[in-house]
mmCIF file with all atom_site columns, C-alpha atoms in Angstrom:
data_model
loop_
_atom_site.group_PDB
_atom_site.id
_atom_site.type_symbol
_atom_site.label_atom_id
_atom_site.label_alt_id
_atom_site.label_comp_id
_atom_site.label_asym_id
_atom_site.label_entity_id
_atom_site.label_seq_id
_atom_site.pdbx_PDB_ins_code
_atom_site.Cartn_x
_atom_site.Cartn_y
_atom_site.Cartn_z
_atom_site.occupancy
_atom_site.B_iso_or_equiv
_atom_site.pdbx_formal_charge
_atom_site.auth_seq_id
_atom_site.auth_comp_id
_atom_site.auth_asym_id
_atom_site.auth_atom_id
_atom_site.pdbx_PDB_model_num
ATOM 1   C CA . UNK A 1 1   ? -93.487 15.252  57.057  1.00 0.00 ? 1   UNK A CA 1
ATOM 2   C CA . UNK A 1 2   ? -90.862 17.816  56.515  1.00 0.00 ? 2   UNK A CA 1
ATOM 3   C CA . UNK A 1 3   ? -88.550 15.855  58.729  1.00 0.00 ? 3   UNK A CA 1
ATOM 4   C CA . UNK A 1 4   ? -88.893 12.718  56.608  1.00 0.00 ? 4   UNK A CA 1
ATOM 5   C CA . UNK A 1 5   ? -88.258 14.651  53.477  1.00 0.00 ? 5   UNK A CA 1
ATOM 6   C CA . UNK A 1 6   ? -85.168 16.184  54.982  1.00 0.00 ? 6   UNK A CA 1
ATOM 7   C CA . UNK A 1 7   ? -83.875 12.735  55.994  1.00 0.00 ? 7   UNK A CA 1
ATOM 8   C CA . UNK A 1 8   ? -84.371 11.397  52.518  1.00 0.00 ? 8   UNK A CA 1
ATOM 9   C CA . UNK A 1 9   ? -82.387 14.321  51.100  1.00 0.00 ? 9   UNK A CA 1
ATOM 10  C CA . UNK A 1 10  ? -79.580 13.672  53.539  1.00 0.00 ? 10  UNK A CA 1
ATOM 11  C CA . UNK A 1 11  ? -79.545 9.991   52.708  1.00 0.00 ? 11  UNK A CA 1
ATOM 12  C CA . UNK A 1 12  ? -79.535 10.694  48.955  1.00 0.00 ? 12  UNK A CA 1
ATOM 13  C CA . UNK A 1 13  ? -76.751 13.164  49.428  1.00 0.00 ? 13  UNK A CA 1
ATOM 14  C CA . UNK A 1 14  ? -74.686 10.609  51.305  1.00 0.00 ? 14  UNK A CA 1
ATOM 15  C CA . UNK A 1 15  ? -75.410 7.975   48.678  1.00 0.00 ? 15  UNK A CA 1
ATOM 16  C CA . UNK A 1 16  ? -74.433 10.318  45.845  1.00 0.00 ? 16  UNK A CA 1
ATOM 17  C CA . UNK A 1 17  ? -71.339 11.392  47.745  1.00 0.00 ? 17  UNK A CA 1
ATOM 18  C CA . UNK A 1 18  ? -70.239 7.806   48.305  1.00 0.00 ? 18  UNK A CA 1
ATOM 19  C CA . UNK A 1 19  ? -71.108 6.924   44.744  1.00 0.00 ? 19  UNK A CA 1
ATOM 20  C CA . UNK A 1 20  ? -69.108 9.885   43.447  1.00 0.00 ? 20  UNK A CA 1
ATOM 21  C CA . UNK A 1 21  ? -66.171 8.943   45.630  1.00 0.00 ? 21  UNK A CA 1
ATOM 22  C CA . UNK A 1 22  ? -66.328 5.369   44.379  1.00 0.00 ? 22  UNK A CA 1
ATOM 23  C CA . UNK A 1 23  ? -66.502 6.503   40.763  1.00 0.00 ? 23  UNK A CA 1
ATOM 24  C CA . UNK A 1 24  ? -63.594 8.878   41.291  1.00 0.00 ? 24  UNK A CA 1
ATOM 25  C CA . UNK A 1 25  ? -61.549 6.210   43.039  1.00 0.00 ? 25  UNK A CA 1
ATOM 26  C CA . UNK A 1 26  ? -62.294 3.710   40.294  1.00 0.00 ? 26  UNK A CA 1
ATOM 27  C CA . UNK A 1 27  ? -61.348 6.238   37.640  1.00 0.00 ? 27  UNK A CA 1
ATOM 28  C CA . UNK A 1 28  ? -58.043 7.043   39.371  1.00 0.00 ? 28  UNK A CA 1
ATOM 29  C CA . UNK A 1 29  ? -57.188 3.368   39.664  1.00 0.00 ? 29  UNK A CA 1
ATOM 30  C CA . UNK A 1 30  ? -58.062 2.839   36.033  1.00 0.00 ? 30  UNK A CA 1
ATOM 31  C CA . UNK A 1 31  ? -55.809 5.737   35.005  1.00 0.00 ? 31  UNK A CA 1
ATOM 32  C CA . UNK A 1 32  ? -53.049 4.401   37.190  1.00 0.00 ? 32  UNK A CA 1
ATOM 33  C CA . UNK A 1 33  ? -53.359 0.932   35.701  1.00 0.00 ? 33  UNK A CA 1
ATOM 34  C CA . UNK A 1 34  ? -53.341 2.376   32.206  1.00 0.00 ? 34  UNK A CA 1
ATOM 35  C CA . UNK A 1 35  ? -50.263 4.436   32.993  1.00 0.00 ? 35  UNK A CA 1
ATOM 36  C CA . UNK A 1 36  ? -48.556 1.435   34.488  1.00 0.00 ? 36  UNK A CA 1
ATOM 37  C CA . UNK A 1 37  ? -49.535 -0.669  31.488  1.00 0.00 ? 37  UNK A CA 1
ATOM 38  C CA . UNK A 1 38  ? -48.272 2.035   29.090  1.00 0.00 ? 38  UNK A CA 1
ATOM 39  C CA . UNK A 1 39  ? -45.091 2.397   31.105  1.00 0.00 ? 39  UNK A CA 1
ATOM 40  C CA . UNK A 1 40  ? -44.400 -1.345  31.012  1.00 0.00 ? 40  UNK A CA 1
ATOM 41  C CA . UNK A 1 41  ? -45.171 -1.494  27.289  1.00 0.00 ? 41  UNK A CA 1
ATOM 42  C CA . UNK A 1 42  ? -42.817 1.428   26.602  1.00 0.00 ? 42  UNK A CA 1
ATOM 43  C CA . UNK A 1 43  ? -40.110 -0.208  28.698  1.00 0.00 ? 43  UNK A CA 1
ATOM 44  C CA . UNK A 1 44  ? -40.445 -3.448  26.792  1.00 0.00 ? 44  UNK A CA 1
ATOM 45  C CA . UNK A 1 45  ? -40.301 -1.519  23.511  1.00 0.00 ? 45  UNK A CA 1
ATOM 46  C CA . UNK A 1 46  ? -37.246 0.424   24.638  1.00 0.00 ? 46  UNK A CA 1
ATOM 47  C CA . UNK A 1 47  ? -35.588 -2.791  25.741  1.00 0.00 ? 47  UNK A CA 1
ATOM 48  C CA . UNK A 1 48  ? -36.375 -4.396  22.398  1.00 0.00 ? 48  UNK A CA 1
ATOM 49  C CA . UNK A 1 49  ? -34.959 -1.414  20.517  1.00 0.00 ? 49  UNK A CA 1
ATOM 50  C CA . UNK A 1 50  ? -31.834 -1.407  22.684  1.00 0.00 ? 50  UNK A CA 1
ATOM 51  C CA . UNK A 1 51  ? -31.299 -5.106  22.027  1.00 0.00 ? 51  UNK A CA 1
ATOM 52  C CA . UNK A 1 52  ? -31.758 -4.529  18.306  1.00 0.00 ? 52  UNK A CA 1
ATOM 53  C CA . UNK A 1 53  ? -29.246 -1.678  18.459  1.00 0.00 ? 53  UNK A CA 1
ATOM 54  C CA . UNK A 1 54  ? -26.721 -3.862  20.277  1.00 0.00 ? 54  UNK A CA 1
ATOM 55  C CA . UNK A 1 55  ? -27.262 -6.637  17.745  1.00 0.00 ? 55  UNK A CA 1
ATOM 56  C CA . UNK A 1 56  ? -26.811 -4.197  14.871  1.00 0.00 ? 56  UNK A CA 1
ATOM 57  C CA . UNK A 1 57  ? -23.620 -2.833  16.418  1.00 0.00 ? 57  UNK A CA 1
ATOM 58  C CA . UNK A 1 58  ? -22.269 -6.373  16.735  1.00 0.00 ? 58  UNK A CA 1
ATOM 59  C CA . UNK A 1 59  ? -23.109 -7.011  13.082  1.00 0.00 ? 59  UNK A CA 1
ATOM 60  C CA . UNK A 1 60  ? -21.399 -3.737  12.123  1.00 0.00 ? 60  UNK A CA 1
ATOM 61  C CA . UNK A 1 61  ? -18.313 -4.765  14.084  1.00 0.00 ? 61  UNK A CA 1
ATOM 62  C CA . UNK A 1 62  ? -18.262 -8.128  12.316  1.00 0.00 ? 62  UNK A CA 1
ATOM 63  C CA . UNK A 1 63  ? -18.673 -6.421  8.943   1.00 0.00 ? 63  UNK A CA 1
ATOM 64  C CA . UNK A 1 64  ? -15.882 -3.982  9.805   1.00 0.00 ? 64  UNK A CA 1
ATOM 65  C CA . UNK A 1 65  ? -13.592 -6.876  10.694  1.00 0.00 ? 65  UNK A CA 1
ATOM 66  C CA . UNK A 1 66  ? -14.481 -8.569  7.401   1.00 0.00 ? 66  UNK A CA 1
ATOM 67  C CA . UNK A 1 67  ? -13.793 -5.319  5.576   1.00 0.00 ? 67  UNK A CA 1
ATOM 68  C CA . UNK A 1 68  ? -10.370 -4.962  7.227   1.00 0.00 ? 68  UNK A CA 1
ATOM 69  C CA . UNK A 1 69  ? -9.542  -8.568  6.378   1.00 0.00 ? 69  UNK A CA 1
ATOM 70  C CA . UNK A 1 70  ? -10.688 -8.074  2.787   1.00 0.00 ? 70  UNK A CA 1
ATOM 71  C CA . UNK A 1 71  ? -8.565  -4.935  2.522   1.00 0.00 ? 71  UNK A CA 1
ATOM 72  C CA . UNK A 1 72  ? -5.516  -6.856  3.755   1.00 0.00 ? 72  UNK A CA 1
ATOM 73  C CA . UNK A 1 73  ? -6.171  -9.588  1.204   1.00 0.00 ? 73  UNK A CA 1
ATOM 74  C CA . UNK A 1 74  ? -6.631  -6.954  -1.504  1.00 0.00 ? 74  UNK A CA 1
ATOM 75  C CA . UNK A 1 75  ? -3.338  -5.258  -0.599  1.00 0.00 ? 75  UNK A CA 1
ATOM 76  C CA . UNK A 1 76  ? -1.553  -8.624  -0.654  1.00 0.00 ? 76  UNK A CA 1
ATOM 77  C CA . UNK A 1 77  ? -3.206  -9.505  -3.964  1.00 0.00 ? 77  UNK A CA 1
ATOM 78  C CA . UNK A 1 78  ? -2.136  -6.183  -5.475  1.00 0.00 ? 78  UNK A CA 1
ATOM 79  C CA . UNK A 1 79  ? 1.388   -6.778  -4.178  1.00 0.00 ? 79  UNK A CA 1
ATOM 80  C CA . UNK A 1 80  ? 1.439   -10.263 -5.679  1.00 0.00 ? 80  UNK A CA 1
ATOM 81  C CA . UNK A 1 81  ? 0.114   -8.950  -8.981  1.00 0.00 ? 81  UNK A CA 1
ATOM 82  C CA . UNK A 1 82  ? 2.740   -6.227  -8.941  1.00 0.00 ? 82  UNK A CA 1
ATOM 83  C CA . UNK A 1 83  ? 5.466   -8.792  -8.306  1.00 0.00 ? 83  UNK A CA 1
ATOM 84  C CA . UNK A 1 84  ? 4.091   -11.024 -11.051 1.00 0.00 ? 84  UNK A CA 1
ATOM 85  C CA . UNK A 1 85  ? 3.910   -8.098  -13.457 1.00 0.00 ? 85  UNK A CA 1
ATOM 86  C CA . UNK A 1 86  ? 7.493   -7.190  -12.629 1.00 0.00 ? 86  UNK A CA 1
ATOM 87  C CA . UNK A 1 87  ? 8.534   -10.825 -13.069 1.00 0.00 ? 87  UNK A CA 1
ATOM 88  C CA . UNK A 1 88  ? 6.760   -11.080 -16.422 1.00 0.00 ? 88  UNK A CA 1
ATOM 89  C CA . UNK A 1 89  ? 8.287   -7.762  -17.460 1.00 0.00 ? 89  UNK A CA 1
ATOM 90  C CA . UNK A 1 90  ? 11.756  -9.035  -16.547 1.00 0.00 ? 90  UNK A CA 1
ATOM 91  C CA . UNK A 1 91  ? 11.099  -12.300 -18.364 1.00 0.00 ? 91  UNK A CA 1
ATOM 92  C CA . UNK A 1 92  ? 9.902   -10.428 -21.441 1.00 0.00 ? 92  UNK A CA 1
ATOM 93  C CA . UNK A 1 93  ? 12.976  -8.204  -21.286 1.00 0.00 ? 93  UNK A CA 1
ATOM 94  C CA . UNK A 1 94  ? 15.258  -11.222 -20.927 1.00 0.00 ? 94  UNK A CA 1
ATOM 95  C CA . UNK A 1 95  ? 13.472  -12.992 -23.775 1.00 0.00 ? 95  UNK A CA 1
ATOM 96  C CA . UNK A 1 96  ? 13.984  -9.959  -25.995 1.00 0.00 ? 96  UNK A CA 1
ATOM 97  C CA . UNK A 1 97  ? 17.678  -9.877  -25.071 1.00 0.00 ? 97  UNK A CA 1
ATOM 98  C CA . UNK A 1 98  ? 17.997  -13.555 -26.016 1.00 0.00 ? 98  UNK A CA 1
ATOM 99  C CA . UNK A 1 99  ? 16.201  -12.949 -29.310 1.00 0.00 ? 99  UNK A CA 1
ATOM 100 C CA . UNK A 1 100 ? 18.625  -10.134 -30.067 1.00 0.00 ? 100 UNK A CA 1
ATOM 101 C CA . UNK A 1 101 ? 21.586  -12.261 -28.998 1.00 0.00 ? 101 UNK A CA 1
ATOM 102 C CA . UNK A 1 102 ? 20.377  -15.108 -31.222 1.00 0.00 ? 102 UNK A CA 1
ATOM 103 C CA . UNK A 1 103 ? 19.840  -12.695 -34.083 1.00 0.00 ? 103 UNK A CA 1
ATOM 104 C CA . UNK A 1 104 ? 16.121  -13.491 -34.356 1.00 0.00 ? 104 UNK A CA 1
ATOM 105 C CA . UNK A 1 105 ? 14.887  -9.889  -34.387 1.00 0.00 ? 105 UNK A CA 1
ATOM 106 C CA . UNK A 1 106 ? 15.986  -6.586  -35.857 1.00 0.00 ? 106 UNK A CA 1
ATOM 107 C CA . UNK A 1 107 ? 17.759  -4.212  -33.502 1.00 0.00 ? 107 UNK A CA 1
ATOM 108 C CA . UNK A 1 108 ? 18.530  -0.518  -33.620 1.00 0.00 ? 108 UNK A CA 1
ATOM 109 C CA . UNK A 1 109 ? 20.609  1.754   -31.436 1.00 0.00 ? 109 UNK A CA 1
ATOM 110 C CA . UNK A 1 110 ? 23.858  3.606   -30.906 1.00 0.00 ? 110 UNK A CA 1
ATOM 111 C CA . UNK A 1 111 ? 27.204  1.877   -31.140 1.00 0.00 ? 111 UNK A CA 1
ATOM 112 C CA . UNK A 1 112 ? 30.593  1.803   -32.860 1.00 0.00 ? 112 UNK A CA 1
ATOM 113 C CA . UNK A 1 113 ? 31.963  0.882   -36.248 1.00 0.00 ? 113 UNK A CA 1
ATOM 114 C CA . UNK A 1 114 ? 35.474  -0.577  -36.397 1.00 0.00 ? 114 UNK A CA 1
ATOM 115 C CA . UNK A 1 115 ? 37.369  -1.051  -39.635 1.00 0.00 ? 115 UNK A CA 1
ATOM 116 C CA . UNK A 1 116 ? 40.301  -3.485  -39.969 1.00 0.00 ? 116 UNK A CA 1
ATOM 117 C CA . UNK A 1 117 ? 42.473  -3.270  -43.074 1.00 0.00 ? 117 UNK A CA 1
ATOM 118 C CA . UNK A 1 118 ? 45.548  -5.082  -44.235 1.00 0.00 ? 118 UNK A CA 1
ATOM 119 C CA . UNK A 1 119 ? 48.767  -3.224  -43.444 1.00 0.00 ? 119 UNK A CA 1
ATOM 120 C CA . UNK A 1 120 ? 50.967  -1.718  -46.136 1.00 0.00 ? 120 UNK A CA 1
ATOM 121 C CA . UNK A 1 121 ? 53.289  -4.487  -47.299 1.00 0.00 ? 121 UNK A CA 1
ATOM 122 C CA . UNK A 1 122 ? 57.028  -4.009  -46.908 1.00 0.00 ? 122 UNK A CA 1
ATOM 123 C CA . UNK A 1 123 ? 58.922  -5.931  -49.625 1.00 0.00 ? 123 UNK A CA 1
ATOM 124 C CA . UNK A 1 124 ? 61.828  -6.380  -47.236 1.00 0.00 ? 124 UNK A CA 1
ATOM 125 C CA . UNK A 1 125 ? 59.660  -8.554  -44.992 1.00 0.00 ? 125 UNK A CA 1
ATOM 126 C CA . UNK A 1 126 ? 59.799  -12.317 -45.440 1.00 0.00 ? 126 UNK A CA 1
ATOM 127 C CA . UNK A 1 127 ? 56.030  -12.935 -45.483 1.00 0.00 ? 127 UNK A CA 1
ATOM 128 C CA . UNK A 1 128 ? 53.085  -10.891 -46.657 1.00 0.00 ? 128 UNK A CA 1
ATOM 129 C CA . UNK A 1 129 ? 50.938  -12.707 -44.055 1.00 0.00 ? 129 UNK A CA 1
ATOM 130 C CA . UNK A 1 130 ? 52.468  -10.444 -41.432 1.00 0.00 ? 130 UNK A CA 1
ATOM 131 C CA . UNK A 1 131 ? 50.440  -7.573  -42.940 1.00 0.00 ? 131 UNK A CA 1
ATOM 132 C CA . UNK A 1 132 ? 47.106  -9.327  -43.441 1.00 0.00 ? 132 UNK A CA 1
ATOM 133 C CA . UNK A 1 133 ? 44.071  -9.271  -41.198 1.00 0.00 ? 133 UNK A CA 1
ATOM 134 C CA . UNK A 1 134 ? 43.473  -12.797 -39.885 1.00 0.00 ? 134 UNK A CA 1
ATOM 135 C CA . UNK A 1 135 ? 40.522  -14.376 -38.141 1.00 0.00 ? 135 UNK A CA 1
ATOM 136 C CA . UNK A 1 136 ? 42.176  -14.104 -34.717 1.00 0.00 ? 136 UNK A CA 1
ATOM 137 C CA . UNK A 1 137 ? 42.334  -10.316 -35.165 1.00 0.00 ? 137 UNK A CA 1
ATOM 138 C CA . UNK A 1 138 ? 38.622  -10.241 -35.872 1.00 0.00 ? 138 UNK A CA 1
ATOM 139 C CA . UNK A 1 139 ? 37.968  -12.573 -32.917 1.00 0.00 ? 139 UNK A CA 1
ATOM 140 C CA . UNK A 1 140 ? 39.806  -10.246 -30.541 1.00 0.00 ? 140 UNK A CA 1
ATOM 141 C CA . UNK A 1 141 ? 37.629  -7.315  -31.540 1.00 0.00 ? 141 UNK A CA 1
ATOM 142 C CA . UNK A 1 142 ? 34.365  -9.282  -31.406 1.00 0.00 ? 142 UNK A CA 1
ATOM 143 C CA . UNK A 1 143 ? 35.111  -10.857 -28.025 1.00 0.00 ? 143 UNK A CA 1
ATOM 144 C CA . UNK A 1 144 ? 36.015  -7.487  -26.510 1.00 0.00 ? 144 UNK A CA 1
ATOM 145 C CA . UNK A 1 145 ? 32.817  -5.951  -27.855 1.00 0.00 ? 145 UNK A CA 1
ATOM 146 C CA . UNK A 1 146 ? 30.645  -8.740  -26.421 1.00 0.00 ? 146 UNK A CA 1
ATOM 147 C CA . UNK A 1 147 ? 32.409  -8.553  -23.050 1.00 0.00 ? 147 UNK A CA 1
ATOM 148 C CA . UNK A 1 148 ? 31.793  -4.789  -23.039 1.00 0.00 ? 148 UNK A CA 1
ATOM 149 C CA . UNK A 1 149 ? 28.049  -5.234  -23.460 1.00 0.00 ? 149 UNK A CA 1
ATOM 150 C CA . UNK A 1 150 ? 27.435  -5.187  -27.210 1.00 0.00 ? 150 UNK A CA 1
ATOM 151 C CA . UNK A 1 151 ? 23.891  -6.308  -27.991 1.00 0.00 ? 151 UNK A CA 1
ATOM 152 C CA . UNK A 1 152 ? 24.458  -7.212  -31.619 1.00 0.00 ? 152 UNK A CA 1
ATOM 153 C CA . UNK A 1 153 ? 27.480  -7.400  -33.951 1.00 0.00 ? 153 UNK A CA 1
ATOM 154 C CA . UNK A 1 154 ? 27.867  -7.679  -37.699 1.00 0.00 ? 154 UNK A CA 1
ATOM 155 C CA . UNK A 1 155 ? 30.817  -8.105  -40.066 1.00 0.00 ? 155 UNK A CA 1
ATOM 156 C CA . UNK A 1 156 ? 30.537  -6.323  -43.410 1.00 0.00 ? 156 UNK A CA 1
ATOM 157 C CA . UNK A 1 157 ? 26.789  -6.152  -42.813 1.00 0.00 ? 157 UNK A CA 1
ATOM 158 C CA . UNK A 1 158 ? 26.405  -9.853  -41.951 1.00 0.00 ? 158 UNK A CA 1
ATOM 159 C CA . UNK A 1 159 ? 24.756  -10.326 -38.552 1.00 0.00 ? 159 UNK A CA 1
ATOM 160 C CA . UNK A 1 160 ? 26.500  -12.677 -36.141 1.00 0.00 ? 160 UNK A CA 1
ATOM 161 C CA . UNK A 1 161 ? 24.714  -15.167 -33.917 1.00 0.00 ? 161 UNK A CA 1
ATOM 162 C CA . UNK A 1 162 ? 25.695  -17.012 -30.736 1.00 0.00 ? 162 UNK A CA 1
ATOM 163 C CA . UNK A 1 163 ? 27.143  -19.888 -32.757 1.00 0.00 ? 163 UNK A CA 1
ATOM 164 C CA . UNK A 1 164 ? 28.726  -18.005 -35.660 1.00 0.00 ? 164 UNK A CA 1
ATOM 165 C CA . UNK A 1 165 ? 32.134  -19.168 -36.883 1.00 0.00 ? 165 UNK A CA 1
ATOM 166 C CA . UNK A 1 166 ? 34.899  -17.240 -38.640 1.00 0.00 ? 166 UNK A CA 1
ATOM 167 C CA . UNK A 1 167 ? 37.602  -18.868 -40.771 1.00 0.00 ? 167 UNK A CA 1
ATOM 168 C CA . UNK A 1 168 ? 40.571  -17.393 -42.569 1.00 0.00 ? 168 UNK A CA 1
ATOM 169 C CA . UNK A 1 169 ? 40.699  -18.407 -46.221 1.00 0.00 ? 169 UNK A CA 1
ATOM 170 C CA . UNK A 1 170 ? 43.676  -16.706 -47.865 1.00 0.00 ? 170 UNK A CA 1
ATOM 171 C CA . UNK A 1 171 ? 43.019  -12.994 -48.385 1.00 0.00 ? 171 UNK A CA 1
ATOM 172 C CA . UNK A 1 172 ? 39.382  -13.342 -47.249 1.00 0.00 ? 172 UNK A CA 1
ATOM 173 C CA . UNK A 1 173 ? 37.614  -14.494 -44.126 1.00 0.00 ? 173 UNK A CA 1
ATOM 174 C CA . UNK A 1 174 ? 34.600  -16.756 -44.094 1.00 0.00 ? 174 UNK A CA 1
ATOM 175 C CA . UNK A 1 175 ? 31.726  -15.946 -41.733 1.00 0.00 ? 175 UNK A CA 1
ATOM 176 C CA . UNK A 1 176 ? 29.138  -18.722 -41.394 1.00 0.00 ? 176 UNK A CA 1
ATOM 177 C CA . UNK A 1 177 ? 29.956  -19.853 -44.932 1.00 0.00 ? 177 UNK A CA 1
ATOM 178 C CA . UNK A 1 178 ? 29.952  -16.365 -46.511 1.00 0.00 ? 178 UNK A CA 1
ATOM 179 C CA . UNK A 1 179 ? 33.260  -14.945 -47.715 1.00 0.00 ? 179 UNK A CA 1
ATOM 180 C CA . UNK A 1 180 ? 34.288  -11.343 -47.069 1.00 0.00 ? 180 UNK A CA 1
ATOM 181 C CA . UNK A 1 181 ? 37.353  -9.555  -48.442 1.00 0.00 ? 181 UNK A CA 1
ATOM 182 C CA . UNK A 1 182 ? 39.225  -6.859  -46.551 1.00 0.00 ? 182 UNK A CA 1
ATOM 183 C CA . UNK A 1 183 ? 38.584  -4.273  -45.282 1.00 0.00 ? 183 UNK A CA 1
ATOM 184 C CA . UNK A 1 184 ? 36.511  -5.834  -42.539 1.00 0.00 ? 184 UNK A CA 1
ATOM 185 C CA . UNK A 1 185 ? 33.915  -3.510  -41.064 1.00 0.00 ? 185 UNK A CA 1
ATOM 186 C CA . UNK A 1 186 ? 32.785  -4.679  -37.624 1.00 0.00 ? 186 UNK A CA 1
ATOM 187 C CA . UNK A 1 187 ? 29.643  -2.925  -36.379 1.00 0.00 ? 187 UNK A CA 1
ATOM 188 C CA . UNK A 1 188 ? 28.378  -3.249  -32.812 1.00 0.00 ? 188 UNK A CA 1
ATOM 189 C CA . UNK A 1 189 ? 25.243  -1.890  -31.121 1.00 0.00 ? 189 UNK A CA 1
ATOM 190 C CA . UNK A 1 190 ? 25.605  -0.870  -27.480 1.00 0.00 ? 190 UNK A CA 1
ATOM 191 C CA . UNK A 1 191 ? 26.784  1.972   -25.270 1.00 0.00 ? 191 UNK A CA 1
ATOM 192 C CA . UNK A 1 192 ? 29.160  3.732   -27.667 1.00 0.00 ? 192 UNK A CA 1
ATOM 193 C CA . UNK A 1 193 ? 31.253  5.308   -24.888 1.00 0.00 ? 193 UNK A CA 1
ATOM 194 C CA . UNK A 1 194 ? 31.741  1.991   -23.110 1.00 0.00 ? 194 UNK A CA 1
ATOM 195 C CA . UNK A 1 195 ? 32.544  0.103   -26.309 1.00 0.00 ? 195 UNK A CA 1
ATOM 196 C CA . UNK A 1 196 ? 35.001  2.759   -27.466 1.00 0.00 ? 196 UNK A CA 1
ATOM 197 C CA . UNK A 1 197 ? 36.735  2.853   -24.087 1.00 0.00 ? 197 UNK A CA 1
ATOM 198 C CA . UNK A 1 198 ? 37.077  -0.938  -23.959 1.00 0.00 ? 198 UNK A CA 1
ATOM 199 C CA . UNK A 1 199 ? 38.636  -1.159  -27.433 1.00 0.00 ? 199 UNK A CA 1
ATOM 200 C CA . UNK A 1 200 ? 40.998  1.815   -26.978 1.00 0.00 ? 200 UNK A CA 1
ATOM 201 C CA . UNK A 1 201 ? 42.251  0.958   -23.492 1.00 0.00 ? 201 UNK A CA 1
ATOM 202 C CA . UNK A 1 202 ? 46.044  1.041   -23.180 1.00 0.00 ? 202 UNK A CA 1
ATOM 203 C CA . UNK A 1 203 ? 47.522  -2.369  -23.907 1.00 0.00 ? 203 UNK A CA 1
ATOM 204 C CA . UNK A 1 204 ? 44.157  -3.577  -25.171 1.00 0.00 ? 204 UNK A CA 1
ATOM 205 C CA . UNK A 1 205 ? 42.801  -4.813  -28.478 1.00 0.00 ? 205 UNK A CA 1
ATOM 206 C CA . UNK A 1 206 ? 43.694  -1.742  -30.503 1.00 0.00 ? 206 UNK A CA 1
ATOM 207 C CA . UNK A 1 207 ? 47.349  -1.785  -29.438 1.00 0.00 ? 207 UNK A CA 1
ATOM 208 C CA . UNK A 1 208 ? 47.616  -5.514  -30.199 1.00 0.00 ? 208 UNK A CA 1
ATOM 209 C CA . UNK A 1 209 ? 46.196  -5.023  -33.694 1.00 0.00 ? 209 UNK A CA 1
ATOM 210 C CA . UNK A 1 210 ? 48.428  -2.065  -34.449 1.00 0.00 ? 210 UNK A CA 1
ATOM 211 C CA . UNK A 1 211 ? 51.451  -4.047  -33.290 1.00 0.00 ? 211 UNK A CA 1
ATOM 212 C CA . UNK A 1 212 ? 50.431  -6.749  -35.819 1.00 0.00 ? 212 UNK A CA 1
ATOM 213 C CA . UNK A 1 213 ? 50.526  -4.172  -38.624 1.00 0.00 ? 213 UNK A CA 1
ATOM 214 C CA . UNK A 1 214 ? 46.744  -4.031  -38.930 1.00 0.00 ? 214 UNK A CA 1
ATOM 215 C CA . UNK A 1 215 ? 45.327  -0.666  -39.860 1.00 0.00 ? 215 UNK A CA 1
ATOM 216 C CA . UNK A 1 216 ? 42.641  0.171   -37.339 1.00 0.00 ? 216 UNK A CA 1
ATOM 217 C CA . UNK A 1 217 ? 39.955  2.846   -37.142 1.00 0.00 ? 217 UNK A CA 1
ATOM 218 C CA . UNK A 1 218 ? 36.972  3.325   -34.847 1.00 0.00 ? 218 UNK A CA 1
ATOM 219 C CA . UNK A 1 219 ? 33.963  5.575   -35.295 1.00 0.00 ? 219 UNK A CA 1
ATOM 220 C CA . UNK A 1 220 ? 31.100  6.134   -32.876 1.00 0.00 ? 220 UNK A CA 1
ATOM 221 C CA . UNK A 1 221 ? 27.614  5.916   -34.416 1.00 0.00 ? 221 UNK A CA 1
ATOM 222 C CA . UNK A 1 222 ? 24.448  7.505   -33.069 1.00 0.00 ? 222 UNK A CA 1
ATOM 223 C CA . UNK A 1 223 ? 22.150  5.117   -34.896 1.00 0.00 ? 223 UNK A CA 1
ATOM 224 C CA . UNK A 1 224 ? 22.809  1.620   -36.267 1.00 0.00 ? 224 UNK A CA 1
ATOM 225 C CA . UNK A 1 225 ? 20.185  -0.694  -37.750 1.00 0.00 ? 225 UNK A CA 1
ATOM 226 C CA . UNK A 1 226 ? 20.708  -4.475  -37.981 1.00 0.00 ? 226 UNK A CA 1
ATOM 227 C CA . UNK A 1 227 ? 18.302  -6.878  -39.649 1.00 0.00 ? 227 UNK A CA 1
ATOM 228 C CA . UNK A 1 228 ? 17.600  -10.396 -38.346 1.00 0.00 ? 228 UNK A CA 1
ATOM 229 C CA . UNK A 1 229 ? 19.820  -13.289 -39.379 1.00 0.00 ? 229 UNK A CA 1
ATOM 230 C CA . UNK A 1 230 ? 19.249  -14.753 -42.784 1.00 0.00 ? 230 UNK A CA 1
ATOM 231 C CA . UNK A 1 231 ? 17.767  -18.239 -42.650 1.00 0.00 ? 231 UNK A CA 1
ATOM 232 C CA . UNK A 1 232 ? 19.386  -20.604 -45.167 1.00 0.00 ? 232 UNK A CA 1
#
């Protein structure tokens, strides 16, 4: 009886031992499978993230290239705008010069004032005309002033234009239909040093006038104001 009981205990022990081993083995395999499954899932996730990172880097590179191209276009646009602004500025400056030359606008600046007077008549001379200021004397002065860079010129306060005319009419000269008696005051706006040097140069306009018995004087002016041309 005791022997049978002992056998049953041995058998149960073997059964429980085998059962425990099987449970342990199954548990280990399950853990291994779970680890493998987790490992594969993590790998796929890492791969997905890496691909996303590569894709994002490619997008960033494309955006950087677009940015560089946009910056080049912006620099070129700014350069073009700068050139256009300079062109418009030059055009505006030229337009203002033409307005001044045409006598359309008032002008103010430094310059010179030249006075031409009839010479003192000598009764022994045959003709008094040899002592009068004529239109060609005035023309010489005006032409020299324009060549020397005068911006605007007036005679006895009357502004000249690009198509002004001067005629000699006895003891007076006629400027665009207005008569002016001597002395003739010619005012010019421009670089006073340049204008003075051009008129006073040896053998120049001043010497020619003096040789024709014209009394000549020149004065530099710091500020001269000229109004626009009168419209008839």
